[in-house]
Amino acid sequence: MSEMLFKEGLKGPWWGLPMLIGWFVPMATIVGGYIMIGGIFVCVYSVGLLGMWVGMELSFFGAIGVLGGSSVEEVEGVQKYFIIQVFSSIFLLIGFLLVVNFYSGGWLVEFILVVGLMVKLGLFPFYFWIPSVMGVVSWVGCFVVSVVQKFNPIWILVNLMVGSYMQQVIEFSACLTGLVGCIGGIGVLQFRVLLAFSSMVHLGYMVFMSLIGWGVFLSYMGLYFCLSFSLMVSLWVCGVYSFLDLVKSNGEGEMNLFMISLYMFSFAGVPPLSGCFMKAVFLLSCWELFPIGCVILFLSSGVSLFYYSSFFLYLNLYWGSMLKWEFVKGKAGGLKVFLFFVSVLLNVAMGFGLFLFIVVV
């Protein structure tokens, strides 16, 4: 019966693809993904604060379905994420209800709303949950926590129109978040934890750019979305979870090392890679209003570049004889070669194209 339904479903263009995906992806992940994306649209297109809150919570509950896993560590990570997000949602709901009921508390209402958004985003001093959650969830969960779930809180933060005092608090918190992210990543070998600290550095950039304008924020967020998605898919397909996994004697070592180093150097802003374009847009748009913040965040990226370079040079020099440059064979060989060329296209070719666009414009 199920086989007949599957064949019937493949006949229609609308039902065939979801049923085919359902054979490889858990249904909870598919439904959670739809709810999460729908929550983003509800939040963006809402005209009131309560509508934004409802959209953000829909996206959060969808993310719980995507994050859910079978191992004990993944369940523990989901529980931590759930508790933190519920705590921040209570703060936001209280603040929104005070605003809707015309409570004239002034700075107190702004403080409650900003604290709730800072906890939800993981801004300093509420950053502690990001490495502990991303270090144990799956690669899909890492992408959702570090990229997708940042959109709604930043959208609400932009539309709050807080006073100058609270805006200075947000700027100060974004600077310290970048510093904590670069310092916390020193000596970390696991890529999921390292990407958690890297996302904290990029969160500082995105908060500053959202205060400048929505257009520059979307340009940064879009490129960061593409690079993070491609990197995490590459790490998942290649089975690389730490720097030690890059040293393999089956012919994959050198190719994986080159591919992943492109992404990490691009995140750090090395020219002419595409990540440097993100830093250039940030500098051009934020220097006049936030010169100190620009210096602090660029210093954070410099520290990140230092320990990225240290690890990759150490692997090349110490284990150079073990690394072999040859394209892998087998069932997954074609996919890994494809991901290698995607990394070159996204980081090198697109980087040159973006810089040419800046020069021409």
Coordinates of C-alpha atoms in Angstrom, one line a residue:
M1 CA 0.0 0.0 0.0
S2 CA 2.8 2.5 0.9
E3 CA 4.7 1.6 -2.2
M4 CA 1.6 2.3 -4.4
L5 CA 1.1 5.6 -2.6
F6 CA 4.7 6.5 -3.2
K7 CA 4.4 5.8 -6.9
E8 CA 1.2 7.8 -7.1
G9 CA 2.8 10.7 -5.3
L10 CA 5.8 10.8 -7.7
K11 CA 3.4 11.4 -10.6
G12 CA 2.4 14.9 -9.5
P13 CA 4.9 17.8 -9.4
W14 CA 3.7 19.0 -6.0
W15 CA 3.6 15.8 -4.1
G16 CA 6.5 13.9 -5.5
L17 CA 9.3 16.1 -4.1
P18 CA 8.1 16.2 -0.5
M19 CA 7.5 12.5 -0.4
L20 CA 11.0 11.9 -1.9
I21 CA 12.6 14.1 0.6
G22 CA 10.7 12.4 3.4
W23 CA 12.6 9.2 2.6
F24 CA 15.9 10.9 3.6
V25 CA 15.0 13.6 6.1
P26 CA 12.9 13.0 9.2
M27 CA 9.3 14.3 9.0
A28 CA 9.8 16.4 12.2
T29 CA 12.7 18.2 10.5
I30 CA 10.6 19.0 7.4
V31 CA 7.6 20.2 9.3
G32 CA 9.8 22.2 11.7
G33 CA 11.6 23.8 8.7
Y34 CA 8.3 24.9 7.2
I35 CA 7.1 26.4 10.5
M36 CA 10.5 28.1 11.1
I37 CA 10.4 29.8 7.7
G38 CA 6.8 30.7 8.1
G39 CA 7.5 32.3 11.4
I40 CA 10.2 34.5 9.8
F41 CA 7.6 35.8 7.2
V42 CA 5.0 36.4 10.0
C43 CA 7.5 38.4 12.0
V44 CA 8.7 40.5 9.0
Y45 CA 5.2 41.3 7.7
S46 CA 3.6 42.0 11.0
V47 CA 2.5 45.6 11.7
G48 CA 2.4 45.2 15.5
L49 CA 4.8 44.1 18.3
L50 CA 2.6 41.2 19.3
G51 CA 2.5 39.9 15.7
M52 CA 6.3 40.1 15.6
W53 CA 6.5 38.2 18.9
V54 CA 4.1 35.5 17.5
G55 CA 6.2 35.1 14.4
M56 CA 9.4 34.9 16.3
E57 CA 7.9 32.2 18.6
L58 CA 6.6 30.2 15.6
S59 CA 10.1 30.3 14.1
F60 CA 11.5 29.2 17.5
F61 CA 9.2 26.2 17.8
G62 CA 10.0 25.2 14.2
A63 CA 13.7 25.3 15.1
I64 CA 13.1 22.9 18.0
G65 CA 11.8 20.4 15.5
V66 CA 14.8 20.9 13.3
L67 CA 17.3 20.6 16.2
G68 CA 15.8 17.4 17.7
G69 CA 18.2 14.5 17.5
S70 CA 18.5 10.9 18.7
S71 CA 21.6 11.1 20.8
V72 CA 21.8 12.2 24.4
E73 CA 24.1 15.1 23.6
E74 CA 21.7 16.5 21.0
V75 CA 18.7 16.2 23.3
E76 CA 20.7 18.0 26.0
G77 CA 21.6 20.8 23.5
V78 CA 17.9 21.2 22.5
Q79 CA 16.9 21.4 26.2
K80 CA 19.5 24.2 26.8
Y81 CA 18.3 26.1 23.8
F82 CA 14.7 25.7 24.7
I83 CA 15.2 27.0 28.3
I84 CA 17.2 30.0 27.2
Q85 CA 14.8 30.9 24.4
V86 CA 11.7 30.6 26.7
F87 CA 13.4 32.8 29.3
S88 CA 14.1 35.5 26.7
S89 CA 10.6 35.1 25.2
I90 CA 9.0 35.8 28.6
F91 CA 11.0 39.1 28.9
L92 CA 9.9 40.1 25.4
L93 CA 6.3 39.3 26.0
I94 CA 6.2 41.3 29.2
G95 CA 7.8 44.3 27.4
F96 CA 5.4 44.0 24.5
L97 CA 2.4 43.9 26.8
L98 CA 3.6 47.0 28.6
V99 CA 4.0 48.8 25.3
V100 CA 0.5 47.7 24.1
N101 CA -1.1 48.8 27.3
F102 CA 0.6 52.3 27.0
Y103 CA 2.7 51.9 30.1
S104 CA 4.9 55.0 30.3
G105 CA 7.8 53.3 32.1
G106 CA 10.3 54.7 29.6
W107 CA 13.7 53.3 30.1
L108 CA 12.4 50.3 32.1
V109 CA 10.3 49.0 29.1
E110 CA 13.3 49.5 26.8
F111 CA 15.6 47.7 29.2
I112 CA 13.2 44.7 29.4
L113 CA 12.9 44.5 25.6
V114 CA 16.6 44.9 25.0
V115 CA 17.6 42.3 27.6
G116 CA 15.2 39.8 26.1
L117 CA 16.6 40.3 22.6
M118 CA 20.2 40.2 23.9
V119 CA 19.5 36.8 25.5
K120 CA 17.8 35.5 22.4
L121 CA 20.7 36.6 20.2
G122 CA 23.4 35.6 22.6
L123 CA 24.9 39.1 22.9
F124 CA 27.3 39.8 25.8
P125 CA 26.9 39.0 28.7
F126 CA 24.4 36.4 27.6
Y127 CA 26.6 34.6 25.2
F128 CA 27.3 31.5 27.3
W129 CA 24.7 29.3 25.8
I130 CA 25.9 29.5 22.2
P131 CA 29.1 27.3 22.4
S132 CA 27.4 24.8 24.7
V133 CA 24.4 24.3 22.3
M134 CA 26.2 24.4 19.0
G135 CA 28.9 22.0 20.3
V136 CA 26.5 19.1 20.7
V137 CA 23.8 19.6 18.1
S138 CA 23.9 18.4 14.4
W139 CA 25.3 20.4 11.5
V140 CA 21.8 21.4 10.6
G141 CA 21.2 22.6 14.1
C142 CA 24.4 24.6 14.1
F143 CA 23.3 26.4 10.9
V144 CA 19.9 27.1 12.3
V145 CA 21.2 28.5 15.6
S146 CA 24.1 30.5 14.2
V147 CA 22.4 31.9 11.1
V148 CA 18.6 31.4 10.7
Q149 CA 17.5 32.2 14.2
K150 CA 19.4 35.5 14.3
F151 CA 17.1 37.1 11.7
N152 CA 13.9 37.7 13.7
P153 CA 15.5 39.2 16.8
I154 CA 17.7 41.6 14.8
W155 CA 14.6 42.6 12.8
I156 CA 12.7 43.4 16.0
L157 CA 15.8 45.2 17.4
V158 CA 16.0 47.4 14.3
N159 CA 12.3 48.4 14.6
L160 CA 12.2 49.1 18.3
M161 CA 13.5 52.7 18.0
V162 CA 15.1 52.6 21.4
G163 CA 16.7 55.7 23.0
S164 CA 20.3 56.8 22.6
Y165 CA 21.3 55.4 26.0
M166 CA 20.0 51.8 25.2
Q167 CA 21.5 52.1 21.7
Q168 CA 24.9 52.7 23.3
V169 CA 24.3 49.6 25.5
I170 CA 23.6 47.6 22.4
E171 CA 26.8 48.9 20.7
F172 CA 28.9 48.2 23.7
S173 CA 27.5 44.7 24.0
A174 CA 28.1 44.0 20.3
C175 CA 31.8 45.0 20.7
L176 CA 32.3 42.8 23.7
T177 CA 30.6 39.9 21.9
G178 CA 33.1 40.1 19.1
L179 CA 36.0 40.2 21.6
V180 CA 34.7 37.2 23.5
G181 CA 34.1 35.3 20.2
C182 CA 37.7 35.8 19.0
I183 CA 39.3 35.0 22.4
G184 CA 37.1 32.0 23.1
G185 CA 38.0 30.4 19.8
I186 CA 41.7 30.3 20.7
G187 CA 42.9 26.7 21.1
V188 CA 39.5 25.1 20.1
L189 CA 39.9 22.1 17.9
Q190 CA 36.2 21.1 17.3
F191 CA 34.7 22.9 14.3
R192 CA 31.2 23.2 15.7
V193 CA 32.5 25.0 18.9
L194 CA 34.8 27.1 16.7
L195 CA 32.0 28.1 14.4
A196 CA 30.0 29.0 17.5
F197 CA 32.6 31.5 18.6
S198 CA 33.0 32.7 15.0
S199 CA 29.2 33.3 14.8
M200 CA 29.6 35.6 17.9
V201 CA 32.1 37.7 16.0
H202 CA 29.9 38.0 13.0
L203 CA 26.9 38.7 15.3
G204 CA 28.7 41.9 16.4
Y205 CA 29.1 42.9 12.8
M206 CA 25.5 42.2 12.0
V207 CA 24.2 44.2 15.0
F208 CA 26.2 47.3 14.0
M209 CA 25.1 47.0 10.4
S210 CA 21.4 46.6 11.4
L211 CA 21.7 49.9 13.3
I212 CA 22.9 51.6 10.1
G213 CA 20.4 50.3 7.6
W214 CA 18.5 47.2 6.6
G215 CA 20.0 47.1 3.1
V216 CA 23.7 46.7 4.3
F217 CA 22.6 44.2 6.9
L218 CA 20.9 42.0 4.3
S219 CA 24.0 42.1 2.1
Y220 CA 26.1 40.9 5.0
M221 CA 23.6 38.4 6.2
G222 CA 23.0 37.0 2.7
L223 CA 26.7 36.3 2.1
Y224 CA 27.2 34.9 5.5
F225 CA 24.2 32.6 5.0
C226 CA 25.7 31.2 1.8
L227 CA 29.2 30.7 3.2
S228 CA 28.0 29.1 6.4
F229 CA 25.6 26.8 4.7
S230 CA 28.2 25.6 2.2
L231 CA 30.9 25.2 4.9
M232 CA 28.7 23.1 7.2
V233 CA 27.5 20.9 4.3
S234 CA 31.1 20.4 3.3
L235 CA 32.1 19.5 6.9
W236 CA 29.2 17.1 7.2
V237 CA 29.8 15.3 3.8
C238 CA 33.5 15.0 4.4
G239 CA 33.0 13.8 8.0
V240 CA 35.3 16.5 9.5
Y241 CA 34.5 17.4 13.0
S242 CA 37.8 18.7 14.3
F243 CA 41.2 19.8 13.0
L244 CA 42.6 16.4 13.7
D245 CA 40.1 14.9 11.2
L246 CA 41.8 16.9 8.4
V247 CA 44.8 14.5 8.6
K248 CA 43.7 11.4 6.7
S249 CA 45.7 9.0 4.7
N250 CA 43.0 8.1 2.2
G251 CA 43.7 10.9 -0.2
E252 CA 41.2 13.4 1.2
G253 CA 43.5 15.3 3.6
E254 CA 44.9 18.0 1.4
M255 CA 41.7 18.7 -0.5
N256 CA 39.7 19.0 2.7
L257 CA 42.4 21.2 4.2
F258 CA 42.4 23.6 1.3
M259 CA 38.6 23.7 1.0
I260 CA 38.0 24.4 4.7
S261 CA 40.9 26.9 5.0
L262 CA 39.3 28.9 2.2
Y263 CA 36.1 29.3 4.2
M264 CA 37.8 30.1 7.5
F265 CA 40.1 32.7 5.9
S266 CA 37.1 34.1 4.1
F267 CA 35.3 34.4 7.5
A268 CA 38.3 36.2 8.9
G269 CA 38.2 38.7 6.0
V270 CA 41.4 37.9 4.0
P271 CA 41.4 39.6 0.6
P272 CA 40.5 38.9 -2.1
L273 CA 38.1 36.3 -0.7
S274 CA 34.4 37.0 -0.6
G275 CA 34.4 37.4 3.2
C276 CA 36.6 40.5 2.8
F277 CA 33.7 42.1 0.8
M278 CA 31.6 41.7 4.0
K279 CA 34.2 43.5 6.0
A280 CA 34.6 46.2 3.3
V281 CA 30.8 46.9 3.3
F282 CA 30.9 47.1 7.1
L283 CA 33.8 49.5 7.1
L284 CA 32.3 51.8 4.5
S285 CA 28.9 52.0 6.1
C286 CA 29.8 52.1 9.8
W287 CA 33.1 54.0 10.1
E288 CA 31.6 57.5 10.4
L289 CA 29.1 56.6 13.1
F290 CA 30.9 53.8 15.0
P291 CA 34.7 54.2 14.5
I292 CA 35.6 52.6 17.9
G293 CA 33.3 49.6 17.2
C294 CA 34.9 49.1 13.8
V295 CA 38.4 49.0 15.3
I296 CA 37.3 46.5 18.0
L297 CA 35.6 44.2 15.6
F298 CA 38.4 44.3 13.1
L299 CA 40.8 43.5 15.9
S300 CA 38.6 40.5 16.7
S301 CA 38.8 39.3 13.1
G302 CA 42.6 39.8 13.2
V303 CA 42.8 37.5 16.3
S304 CA 40.6 35.0 14.6
L305 CA 42.8 35.1 11.5
F306 CA 45.9 34.6 13.6
Y307 CA 44.8 31.3 15.1
Y308 CA 43.2 30.1 11.9
S309 CA 46.6 30.6 10.2
S310 CA 48.4 28.9 13.1
F311 CA 46.3 25.8 12.9
F312 CA 46.4 25.4 9.1
L313 CA 50.2 26.2 8.9
Y314 CA 50.8 23.7 11.7
L315 CA 48.9 21.0 9.8
N316 CA 50.8 21.7 6.6
L317 CA 54.3 21.8 8.2
Y318 CA 54.0 19.1 10.8
W319 CA 51.8 16.6 8.9
G320 CA 52.8 17.6 5.4
S321 CA 54.2 14.2 4.6
M322 CA 50.9 12.5 5.5
L323 CA 48.7 14.8 3.4
K324 CA 48.2 13.7 -0.2
W325 CA 46.6 15.8 -2.9
E326 CA 44.4 13.6 -5.0
F327 CA 40.7 13.6 -5.7
V328 CA 38.8 10.9 -3.9
K329 CA 37.0 8.0 -5.5
G330 CA 33.9 6.1 -4.5
K331 CA 30.2 6.9 -4.1
A332 CA 30.7 10.2 -2.3
G333 CA 33.8 11.2 -4.3
G334 CA 31.9 13.1 -6.9
L335 CA 30.0 15.1 -4.3
K336 CA 33.2 16.0 -2.4
V337 CA 34.8 17.2 -5.6
F338 CA 31.7 19.2 -6.3
L339 CA 31.8 20.8 -2.9
F340 CA 35.5 21.6 -3.4
F341 CA 34.7 23.5 -6.6
V342 CA 31.8 25.3 -4.8
S343 CA 34.2 26.5 -2.2
V344 CA 36.5 27.9 -4.8
L345 CA 33.6 29.5 -6.6
L346 CA 32.0 31.1 -3.5
N347 CA 35.2 32.3 -1.9
V348 CA 37.6 33.1 -4.7
A349 CA 35.6 33.7 -7.9
M350 CA 32.7 35.5 -6.2
G351 CA 35.2 37.5 -4.1
F352 CA 36.9 38.9 -7.3
G353 CA 33.5 39.6 -8.8
L354 CA 32.3 41.5 -5.7
F355 CA 35.4 43.6 -5.6
L356 CA 35.1 44.4 -9.3
F357 CA 31.5 45.4 -8.6
I358 CA 32.6 47.8 -6.0
V359 CA 35.3 49.4 -8.3
V360 CA 32.8 49.8 -11.1
V361 CA 30.0 51.2 -9.0

